[in-house]
Amino acid sequence: MRVSRTALIGLPILIALPLIVHLLFGGSEKYYLHLLIQILIWSFIYTGWSLMGRFGLTSLGHGAFTGIGAYATVLLWNYAGLTPWLGVPVAMVIAVVVALLVGYPCFHMRITGHYFALLTLALTEFIRLCIVGLRDYTGGSLGTQPRRYGDGVSLYAMQFEPDRVLSYYIVLTLWLVGLYIWWRVDRSMDRFALDAASQDEEAAASVGINVTREKLKVTAISAAMCALGGAIYGQYQMYIGPDTIAGLSVSLNIVFACIAGGLWVMLGPTVGAVFTQVLSEVLRVSMQSSVTLQALFGSAVLALDTLIYGLLLILFIIYMPKGILGALLEKREKTSSAPTPPSRAVLR
Amino acid sequence: MDCQLDIFFLEAVLNGLLLAGLLALLALGLNLIFGVIDVVWICYAELVMIGMYGIYYAHKGGVPLLLAALFGILLVALAGAVLHQVVIRPVLDSAPINQLLVTGGVLFFLQAAATMAFGVDFRNLGIRFGSITLADMSFSYSRIITFGVALAAMLVLWLFLSRTYVGIAIRAIAQDRQIMPLMGVDQRRIYLITSAIGGGLAGLAAALMVLQYDIYPQIGLQFGPLIFMICVLGGLGSLIGGFVAAFIISEFIAIGGSCFATEWGYAIAFLFFMVVIFIRPQGLFGGRS
């Protein structure tokens, strides 16, 4: 019961975190809370992706679902006046329908591996192009903003961005819900079925597992989570653009953060989010303050974090395919004298 | 916004055909690498971008255009070989999806490296070949040259694969990678050669693209997804399929672009692609592995 012990210590710390941040960084607490909020939102999205990714369903299509979540919510609010309390569920339903429309033929025709990744990549591009093409409503590649409702925090419009502490608790709850879903899936019979299917589809089908249905279930959950995450991201940022919340780079970021953190453990995607967000922030801040680098590269220095990011991903996939947390846990299991449980993460 | 069967429609169709040549060439290298090494280089379009910058700076530095193009081809061929040796070889035995993702890391790396080295500005060689006018339709010479060179390159590659020892060894490896090493074919060498050829094809595409397109670090994102789509649509590893798919897709883009807006041409092409793959997952010309 490693997870519950971690939770007993970790949860109070997370709940007290705004206070800690306030005490430690009195002047710039807004910035640190912003960072924490970003990490938690992306952790939720990454966790949603990992529900599929851990079973070998490497989707590059989740940038489409985050995009649908964010855009459907904002457009319904801006043009139909529909409160996000209804808009978000509608957006999630749309994302799930799209996911099932693409997922069913994929799983039915046994499309896996490269083909699945490239097909879902096409879905991402399709959605991004639709967003750009509908520029009269979506603002095209410049993005758009949810219409402000009143000045500050609004329950009706689900706008909480001015109050950072409130935002933090909202996304913390979201993240906990994400972990709970992950845990439920992990404990379910579906997980064993999907594990079996990811190793050998034919064999799994031959022992009576309805592979298509099992995959569709987890795809629907995963798409709904990513749509919700995308919607909350839009409500918090108060800006959505096709490159920040939809599109190929979002899809790739999701996949890579999950791999960096560790696909097969509950907190792996979260560790991936912490790692990637902190890395890019540290690099960004240190570069902006470094005179030498600025003189060398000018404003292009901002690309340095992507450069290092790409390099680290290559190294991770080659040398640490189980991710940071996966590798750490494995190490601990090896050093402890307890009999090693059967490996849960079988890398093919 | 109007879409009638007039001379402009014909112009769009013919321009689509010319675009197909370039896209087919782009898909060719990727297809070759997939067919032989069984790896998808998601950073393929970024290699093209590197080639374009190489040619641009070589030409700006006083090298004649043709020599600069040759330099670009060799540069990207080298990049392909290095990519294989440094990044792909360590993951040859891991899950296929890891091989795809590792080249995704290369994508980020190359894009960022180009941004840092060359800045985010749009650059172009400023060479204009003019255009030919035929019954109210106009076609730029650079597109026609591109189409011709792309066709010639495909022919040369086909001759190479069917007539030379190395070419035959490459095709043999693609058919059975267990047996061929037993027949005395050095698999690692063949992989390396294939990667270099794939890179060289990307370099050739780059040489043709600098004539038509602006160069900027994100240009790969514009072409990359299109190239993968063409490869999968034609059947990953099928060279002829890639050509047919390039034709279909570019007609969608050209006609859709002339009837609606450019994005809708692309969007319809992606939608068509998904529908076809649902019906024929192995692609139009692919054998199921």
XYZ file of C-alpha atoms in Angstrom:
637
model
C 0.000 0.000 0.000
C 2.670 2.426 -1.023
C 0.213 4.799 -2.653
C -1.909 5.369 0.409
C 1.089 6.151 2.608
C 2.285 8.667 0.026
C -1.215 10.107 -0.035
C -1.340 10.473 3.754
C 1.755 12.655 3.725
C 1.332 14.241 0.326
C -2.258 15.360 0.431
C -2.024 17.653 3.482
C 1.092 19.195 1.978
C -0.711 19.825 -1.305
C -3.678 21.344 0.525
C -1.385 23.596 2.560
C 0.730 24.488 -0.444
C -0.788 27.937 -1.155
C 0.002 28.877 2.457
C 3.545 27.540 2.163
C 4.032 29.406 -1.098
C 2.666 32.547 0.567
C 5.110 32.237 3.455
C 8.130 31.380 1.323
C 7.631 33.652 -1.668
C 5.466 36.445 -0.311
C 6.111 38.836 -3.176
C 5.757 36.513 -6.145
C 3.257 33.973 -4.917
C 1.029 34.575 -7.936
C 3.742 33.333 -10.228
C 4.415 30.190 -8.211
C 0.732 29.428 -7.891
C 0.403 29.870 -11.636
C 3.153 27.324 -12.138
C 1.484 24.888 -9.755
C -1.881 25.327 -11.466
C -0.331 24.686 -14.872
C 1.347 21.551 -13.561
C -1.884 20.222 -12.079
C -3.986 20.887 -15.189
C -1.468 19.220 -17.449
C -1.027 16.376 -14.960
C -4.736 15.714 -15.246
C -4.553 15.712 -19.056
C -1.457 13.515 -19.064
C -3.085 11.098 -16.637
C -6.048 10.910 -18.992
C -3.764 10.093 -21.896
C -1.831 7.500 -19.929
C -5.031 5.505 -19.443
C -4.698 4.613 -23.119
C -0.966 4.902 -23.499
C -0.176 2.287 -20.881
C -2.015 -0.304 -22.924
C 0.004 0.328 -26.038
C -2.614 2.639 -27.547
C -0.184 5.423 -28.349
C -2.568 8.105 -29.497
C -1.265 11.275 -31.081
C -4.873 12.426 -31.243
C -5.317 13.801 -27.758
C -4.398 17.283 -28.882
C -7.708 17.066 -30.744
C -9.623 16.230 -27.571
C -8.082 19.003 -25.480
C -8.813 21.336 -28.386
C -12.436 20.212 -28.641
C -12.860 20.632 -24.901
C -11.451 24.136 -24.845
C -13.040 25.424 -28.042
C -16.494 23.890 -27.636
C -16.760 25.320 -24.126
C -15.627 28.803 -25.123
C -17.639 28.970 -28.351
C -20.824 27.810 -26.627
C -20.291 30.501 -24.018
C -19.362 33.271 -26.436
C -21.974 32.662 -29.129
C -24.806 30.776 -27.453
C -24.433 32.177 -23.957
C -24.389 28.660 -22.584
C -22.793 28.527 -19.157
C -19.661 26.361 -19.009
C -21.430 24.266 -16.400
C -23.398 22.906 -19.352
C -20.811 23.735 -22.005
C -18.100 21.585 -20.485
C -20.255 18.438 -20.372
C -21.356 19.127 -23.946
C -17.713 19.516 -24.982
C -16.834 16.263 -23.238
C -19.682 14.480 -25.007
C -18.481 15.828 -28.367
C -14.948 14.650 -27.625
C -16.190 11.208 -26.620
C -18.316 10.928 -29.762
C -15.329 11.892 -31.925
C -13.137 9.451 -30.007
C -15.628 6.630 -30.535
C -16.122 7.506 -34.208
C -12.386 7.235 -34.760
C -11.786 4.527 -32.194
C -14.378 2.015 -33.288
C -13.092 1.482 -36.836
C -9.517 1.556 -35.535
C -10.068 -1.137 -32.954
C -12.449 -3.126 -35.096
C -9.938 -3.248 -37.947
C -7.119 -4.011 -35.478
C -5.177 -0.866 -36.325
C -2.265 -0.638 -33.892
C 1.284 0.627 -33.607
C 2.512 3.037 -36.267
C -0.794 3.042 -38.072
C -2.742 3.951 -34.969
C -0.306 6.722 -34.074
C -0.367 8.213 -37.577
C -4.125 7.894 -37.917
C -4.724 9.703 -34.642
C -2.176 12.274 -35.769
C -4.428 12.898 -38.762
C -7.340 13.429 -36.372
C -5.332 16.073 -34.525
C -4.506 17.844 -37.745
C -8.103 17.637 -38.919
C -9.431 19.257 -35.753
C -6.719 21.928 -35.822
C -7.533 22.737 -39.447
C -11.224 22.955 -38.616
C -10.420 25.381 -35.793
C -8.287 27.522 -38.089
C -10.811 27.250 -40.918
C -13.711 28.445 -38.765
C -11.814 31.651 -38.121
C -14.939 33.796 -38.065
C -15.830 32.146 -34.754
C -12.560 30.775 -33.431
C -10.239 33.629 -34.325
C -8.235 31.313 -36.567
C -4.608 30.788 -35.672
C -4.640 33.862 -33.432
C -6.921 32.146 -30.954
C -9.775 33.593 -28.984
C -10.909 34.428 -25.461
C -13.928 33.491 -23.399
C -16.111 36.556 -22.984
C -15.629 38.047 -19.534
C -18.609 37.889 -17.237
C -18.367 40.626 -14.659
C -14.977 41.725 -13.453
C -13.628 39.015 -11.255
C -14.537 35.529 -10.233
C -17.825 34.233 -11.554
C -19.472 30.991 -10.640
C -21.977 31.190 -13.470
C -19.343 31.733 -16.153
C -16.892 29.364 -14.443
C -14.274 32.112 -14.478
C -11.921 31.788 -11.562
C -8.641 32.992 -12.988
C -8.295 36.263 -10.980
C -8.270 34.305 -7.704
C -5.180 32.160 -7.894
C -5.735 30.353 -4.602
C -9.252 29.379 -5.611
C -7.956 28.289 -9.016
C -5.362 26.163 -7.277
C -7.951 24.300 -5.224
C -10.161 23.797 -8.264
C -7.416 22.217 -10.311
C -6.145 20.260 -7.298
C -9.604 18.701 -7.032
C -9.556 18.038 -10.744
C -6.197 16.331 -10.464
C -7.353 14.161 -7.548
C -10.393 13.123 -9.580
C -8.006 12.184 -12.385
C -5.928 10.026 -10.057
C -9.094 8.410 -8.703
C -10.194 7.507 -12.237
C -6.751 6.099 -12.951
C -6.946 4.042 -9.761
C -10.411 2.755 -10.591
C -9.291 1.696 -14.048
C -6.174 0.123 -12.577
C -8.260 -1.940 -10.171
C -10.876 -2.986 -12.697
C -11.137 -6.194 -14.644
C -10.877 -4.111 -17.802
C -7.280 -3.406 -16.952
C -6.352 -7.069 -17.058
C -8.258 -7.489 -20.290
C -6.478 -4.517 -21.823
C -3.102 -5.672 -20.530
C -3.721 -8.991 -22.205
C -4.884 -7.314 -25.400
C -1.847 -5.058 -25.511
C 0.444 -8.076 -25.391
C -1.389 -10.271 -27.860
C -4.713 -9.211 -29.310
C -5.532 -12.519 -30.967
C -4.820 -14.483 -27.813
C -6.844 -12.065 -25.692
C -9.765 -12.310 -28.087
C -9.549 -16.089 -28.090
C -10.103 -16.290 -24.330
C -13.289 -14.306 -24.677
C -12.161 -10.724 -24.181
C -14.106 -8.291 -26.315
C -11.008 -6.344 -27.280
C -12.815 -3.673 -29.272
C -15.238 -2.901 -26.468
C -12.551 -2.799 -23.790
C -10.455 -0.424 -25.862
C -13.451 1.783 -26.616
C -14.265 2.064 -22.920
C -10.825 3.291 -21.986
C -10.694 5.553 -25.047
C -13.956 7.224 -24.077
C -12.744 7.867 -20.517
C -9.427 9.146 -21.767
C -10.970 11.492 -24.350
C -13.466 12.840 -21.825
C -10.672 13.577 -19.346
C -8.586 15.369 -21.942
C -11.587 17.425 -23.075
C -12.300 18.395 -19.476
C -8.652 19.279 -18.940
C -8.620 21.367 -22.113
C -11.793 23.181 -21.079
C -10.445 23.989 -17.625
C -7.182 25.125 -19.190
C -9.126 27.544 -21.395
C -11.186 28.826 -18.458
C -8.054 29.391 -16.406
C -5.873 30.934 -19.117
C -8.781 32.993 -20.476
C -7.187 32.478 -23.878
C -7.212 29.536 -26.257
C -5.181 29.177 -29.429
C -4.868 26.306 -31.882
C -1.201 25.897 -30.988
C -1.479 26.132 -27.214
C -4.337 23.698 -26.624
C -4.865 21.826 -29.905
C -2.635 20.451 -32.602
C 0.337 18.218 -33.083
C 2.716 19.852 -30.649
C 0.198 19.460 -27.824
C -0.245 15.801 -28.745
C 3.482 15.222 -28.777
C 3.954 17.075 -25.493
C 1.355 14.873 -23.859
C 3.005 11.689 -25.047
C 6.481 12.791 -24.114
C 5.656 14.041 -20.665
C 3.974 10.728 -19.895
C 6.974 8.784 -21.126
C 9.382 11.003 -19.235
C 7.428 10.575 -16.017
C 6.567 6.941 -16.378
C 3.604 5.387 -18.105
C 2.885 2.478 -15.859
C 2.622 4.121 -12.451
C -0.164 6.277 -11.099
C 1.887 9.392 -10.466
C 4.053 8.936 -13.559
C 2.192 11.469 -15.744
C 2.212 13.913 -12.824
C 5.958 13.542 -12.421
C 6.212 14.072 -16.165
C 4.204 17.276 -15.890
C 6.303 18.554 -12.984
C 9.460 17.671 -14.837
C 8.543 19.262 -18.163
C 6.894 22.396 -16.720
C 9.635 23.079 -14.191
C 12.303 22.379 -16.774
C 10.856 24.800 -19.292
C 10.238 27.461 -16.609
C 13.744 27.181 -15.160
C 15.288 27.319 -18.595
C 13.094 30.204 -19.650
C 13.805 32.273 -16.550
C 17.512 31.558 -16.481
C 17.798 32.395 -20.163
C 15.909 35.620 -19.852
C 18.259 36.713 -17.121
C 21.437 35.502 -18.794
C 23.097 38.336 -20.662
C 25.576 36.108 -22.473
C 22.926 33.874 -23.966
C 20.786 36.843 -24.911
C 23.684 38.445 -26.690
C 24.437 35.235 -28.526
C 20.980 34.309 -29.705
C 18.742 37.288 -29.101
C 15.084 36.401 -28.702
C 15.708 33.016 -30.307
C 17.144 31.978 -26.962
C 13.584 31.044 -26.018
C 13.925 28.009 -28.248
C 16.702 26.654 -26.052
C 14.249 25.018 -23.685
C 12.637 23.137 -26.562
C 16.090 22.109 -27.715
C 17.015 20.671 -24.337
C 13.538 19.188 -24.023
C 13.917 17.347 -27.331
C 17.365 16.139 -26.392
C 16.170 14.832 -23.027
C 13.283 13.012 -24.663
C 15.629 11.210 -27.007
C 17.782 10.205 -24.053
C 14.768 9.149 -22.010
C 13.357 6.885 -24.665
C 16.721 5.309 -25.330
C 17.989 4.911 -21.782
C 14.993 5.160 -19.465
C 11.902 3.910 -21.287
C 10.057 3.407 -17.991
C 10.323 7.071 -17.127
C 11.656 8.856 -14.069
C 9.211 7.513 -11.531
C 9.101 4.059 -13.095
C 12.876 3.790 -12.944
C 13.012 5.062 -9.356
C 10.376 2.632 -8.152
C 12.084 -0.219 -9.945
C 15.352 0.653 -8.268
C 13.693 0.689 -4.878
C 12.053 -2.633 -5.493
C 15.378 -4.137 -6.467
C 17.224 -2.872 -3.392
C 14.538 -3.907 -0.927
C 14.859 -7.537 0.125
C 11.161 -8.208 -0.273
C 10.332 -10.798 -2.915
C 9.873 -8.913 -6.146
C 6.318 -8.927 -7.389
C 5.776 -9.940 -10.985
C 6.754 -7.035 -13.171
C 3.709 -4.991 -14.020
C 5.270 -3.047 -16.764
C 6.247 -5.428 -19.483
C 8.060 -3.576 -22.183
C 7.681 -5.113 -25.516
C -15.792 30.681 -53.084
C -17.439 29.637 -56.327
C -16.678 26.218 -57.607
C -17.508 25.796 -61.265
C -16.057 23.577 -63.897
C -14.242 26.397 -65.632
C -10.699 27.104 -66.649
C -9.697 28.002 -63.083
C -10.894 24.636 -61.917
C -8.699 22.997 -64.543
C -5.837 25.175 -63.408
C -6.339 23.992 -59.841
C -6.396 20.364 -60.978
C -3.180 20.753 -62.949
C -1.468 22.626 -60.127
C -2.540 19.790 -57.868
C -0.806 17.388 -60.206
C 2.368 19.439 -60.035
C 2.181 19.504 -56.239
C 1.740 15.727 -56.292
C 5.214 15.339 -57.738
C 6.811 17.099 -54.781
C 4.698 15.310 -52.186
C 5.410 11.962 -53.819
C 9.121 12.680 -53.629
C 8.802 13.617 -49.967
C 6.854 10.454 -49.250
C 9.323 8.343 -51.198
C 12.207 8.710 -48.760
C 10.040 8.095 -45.724
C 8.472 5.082 -47.383
C 11.837 3.619 -48.258
C 13.019 3.936 -44.670
C 9.834 2.460 -43.311
C 9.822 -0.403 -45.786
C 13.413 -1.357 -45.110
C 14.113 -0.437 -41.478
C 10.528 -0.568 -40.216
C 10.897 2.791 -38.489
C 8.857 5.963 -39.032
C 10.936 9.130 -38.947
C 8.483 11.606 -37.557
C 11.177 14.258 -37.974
C 11.450 13.664 -41.721
C 10.103 17.078 -42.663
C 12.585 18.652 -40.237
C 15.419 17.050 -42.178
C 14.000 18.728 -45.269
C 14.014 22.008 -43.338
C 17.698 21.544 -42.447
C 18.422 20.898 -46.114
C 16.573 24.049 -47.131
C 18.608 26.149 -44.710
C 21.806 24.495 -45.905
C 21.040 25.331 -49.528
C 19.908 28.831 -48.632
C 23.091 29.701 -46.785
C 25.326 27.981 -49.311
C 23.720 29.939 -52.133
C 23.817 33.203 -50.190
C 27.482 32.496 -49.539
C 28.210 32.564 -53.250
C 27.868 28.908 -54.210
C 26.027 28.429 -57.540
C 22.511 27.139 -57.116
C 23.106 23.682 -58.567
C 26.179 23.100 -56.419
C 24.310 24.410 -53.412
C 21.540 21.922 -54.150
C 24.092 19.121 -54.333
C 25.527 20.299 -51.031
C 22.040 20.234 -49.534
C 21.435 16.683 -50.725
C 24.724 15.466 -49.276
C 24.115 17.368 -46.043
C 20.739 15.750 -45.441
C 22.027 12.342 -46.544
C 24.689 12.682 -43.878
C 22.067 13.847 -41.383
C 20.002 10.762 -42.195
C 22.937 8.455 -41.621
C 23.818 10.181 -38.348
C 20.195 10.044 -37.233
C 20.127 6.320 -37.851
C 23.452 5.662 -36.214
C 22.937 7.798 -33.117
C 19.206 7.698 -32.436
C 17.572 4.808 -34.256
C 20.108 2.054 -33.754
C 19.883 2.019 -29.944
C 16.094 1.550 -30.124
C 15.925 -0.907 -33.021
C 14.862 -3.671 -30.665
C 12.390 -1.761 -28.525
C 8.666 -1.266 -29.081
C 7.846 0.213 -32.515
C 6.140 3.128 -30.884
C 9.302 4.075 -28.997
C 11.114 4.268 -32.314
C 8.481 6.639 -33.599
C 8.597 8.776 -30.480
C 12.357 9.026 -30.318
C 12.338 10.696 -33.712
C 9.670 12.997 -32.298
C 12.328 14.143 -29.845
C 14.581 14.799 -32.821
C 11.760 16.873 -34.313
C 11.692 19.184 -31.286
C 15.465 19.303 -31.224
C 15.914 20.223 -34.876
C 13.135 22.775 -34.821
C 14.564 24.505 -31.775
C 18.110 24.297 -33.104
C 17.013 25.928 -36.350
C 15.162 28.649 -34.448
C 18.256 29.406 -32.397
C 20.681 29.278 -35.281
C 18.643 31.011 -37.965
C 15.942 32.942 -36.131
C 12.209 32.789 -36.762
C 12.232 34.960 -39.896
C 10.835 33.761 -43.187
C 13.636 33.557 -45.725
C 13.648 32.853 -49.411
C 16.238 32.747 -52.118
C 14.470 35.410 -54.106
C 14.795 33.422 -57.299
C 11.793 33.741 -59.552
C 11.643 31.629 -62.661
C 8.479 33.273 -63.873
C 5.553 31.285 -65.102
C 4.136 29.821 -68.244
C 0.706 30.878 -69.445
C -1.547 28.465 -71.244
C -5.050 29.541 -72.224
C -5.562 31.824 -69.200
C -3.968 29.286 -66.860
C -0.613 30.021 -65.322
C 1.894 27.541 -63.954
C 5.115 28.622 -62.330
C 8.247 27.146 -63.870
C 9.566 26.185 -60.459
C 6.588 23.882 -59.979
C 7.119 22.303 -63.371
C 10.827 21.815 -62.677
C 9.942 20.301 -59.309
C 7.529 17.888 -60.905
C 10.036 16.799 -63.538
C 12.914 16.337 -61.104
C 10.690 14.450 -58.674
C 9.618 12.041 -61.408
C 13.207 11.578 -62.535
C 14.342 10.914 -58.958
C 11.709 8.260 -58.532
C 12.772 6.608 -61.757
C 16.424 6.631 -60.692
C 15.550 5.173 -57.312
C 13.511 2.460 -58.966
C 16.405 1.605 -61.297
C 18.769 1.580 -58.338
C 16.542 -0.735 -56.336
C 15.991 -3.146 -59.200
C 19.322 -3.119 -61.032
C 22.161 -2.765 -58.543
C 23.471 -5.247 -55.996
C 22.956 -2.892 -53.065
C 19.483 -2.008 -54.299
C 18.476 -5.643 -54.521
C 19.933 -6.273 -51.075
C 17.830 -3.401 -49.734
C 14.657 -4.866 -51.166
C 15.590 -8.309 -49.910
C 16.072 -6.986 -46.380
C 12.691 -5.326 -46.577
C 11.120 -8.663 -47.446
C 12.798 -10.807 -44.845
C 15.043 -9.322 -42.245
C 15.761 -12.624 -40.524
C 17.051 -14.559 -43.509
C 19.110 -11.957 -45.289
C 21.893 -11.690 -42.714
C 22.318 -15.457 -43.128
C 22.750 -14.894 -46.844
C 25.749 -12.722 -46.184
C 24.091 -9.334 -46.378
C 25.322 -6.970 -43.714
C 22.076 -5.699 -42.251
C 23.639 -2.801 -40.404
C 25.359 -1.545 -43.512
C 22.172 -1.802 -45.549
C 20.268 0.116 -42.893
C 22.880 2.830 -42.900
C 22.854 3.108 -46.701
C 19.064 3.198 -46.730
C 19.024 5.963 -44.136
C 21.487 7.967 -46.192
C 19.409 7.488 -49.348
C 16.254 8.443 -47.478
C 18.051 11.533 -46.219
C 19.329 12.277 -49.705
C 15.778 12.170 -51.040
C 14.759 14.596 -48.306
C 17.674 16.782 -49.408
C 16.515 16.660 -53.006
C 13.030 17.624 -51.928
C 14.582 20.483 -49.972
C 16.452 21.642 -53.062
C 13.170 21.763 -54.966
C 11.238 23.367 -52.157
C 13.600 26.325 -51.736
C 12.502 27.346 -55.226
C 8.864 27.635 -54.190
C 8.522 28.082 -50.462
C 9.754 30.402 -47.750
C 12.099 28.805 -45.251
C 11.289 29.017 -41.551
C 11.932 26.696 -38.601
C 8.329 25.486 -38.381
C 7.983 24.575 -42.035
C 8.189 20.911 -41.062
C 4.876 21.147 -39.239
C 3.270 22.310 -42.458
C 4.463 19.348 -44.500
C 5.169 16.625 -41.945
C 1.620 15.452 -41.209
C 0.869 15.556 -44.935
C 3.794 13.277 -45.732
C 2.856 10.701 -43.086
C -0.692 10.727 -44.339
C 0.446 10.054 -47.891
C 2.722 7.222 -46.792
C 0.006 5.536 -44.753
C -2.633 6.117 -47.406
C -0.466 4.538 -50.067
C 0.494 1.734 -47.741
C 3.577 2.231 -45.573
C 6.512 0.872 -47.522
C 4.809 0.840 -50.902
C 6.596 3.182 -53.305
C 3.934 3.147 -56.024
C 1.194 3.538 -53.452
C 2.948 6.636 -52.161
C 2.839 8.170 -55.589
C -0.850 7.472 -56.130
C -1.681 8.711 -52.644
C 0.331 11.889 -53.208
C -1.729 12.505 -56.336
C -5.050 11.965 -54.565
C -4.145 14.094 -51.577
C -2.748 16.977 -53.565
C -5.857 17.068 -55.746
C -7.958 17.340 -52.601
C -5.773 20.180 -51.410
C -5.694 21.982 -54.748
C -9.386 21.655 -55.588
C -10.540 22.174 -51.994
C -8.237 25.163 -51.762
C -9.621 26.731 -54.922
C -13.268 26.090 -54.045
C -13.129 26.930 -50.335
C -10.236 28.122 -48.199
C -6.839 26.448 -48.063
C -7.431 24.904 -44.619
C -10.594 23.229 -45.838
C -8.716 21.595 -48.669
C -6.330 20.124 -46.109
C -9.119 19.279 -43.687
C -11.053 17.368 -46.344
C -7.879 15.534 -47.320
C -7.317 14.428 -43.700
C -10.929 13.364 -43.365
C -10.726 11.379 -46.589
C -7.552 9.777 -45.340
C -9.150 8.630 -42.092
C -12.150 7.190 -43.880
C -9.986 5.253 -46.347
C -7.840 3.844 -43.559
C -10.940 2.650 -41.741
C -11.935 0.728 -44.843
C -8.470 -0.421 -45.890
C -6.153 -0.214 -42.859
C -3.175 -1.405 -44.862
C -3.496 1.531 -47.254
C -4.336 1.535 -50.924
C -1.373 -0.528 -52.076
C -0.020 -1.993 -48.863
C 0.290 -5.637 -48.037
C -0.728 -6.391 -44.474
C 2.202 -7.409 -42.309
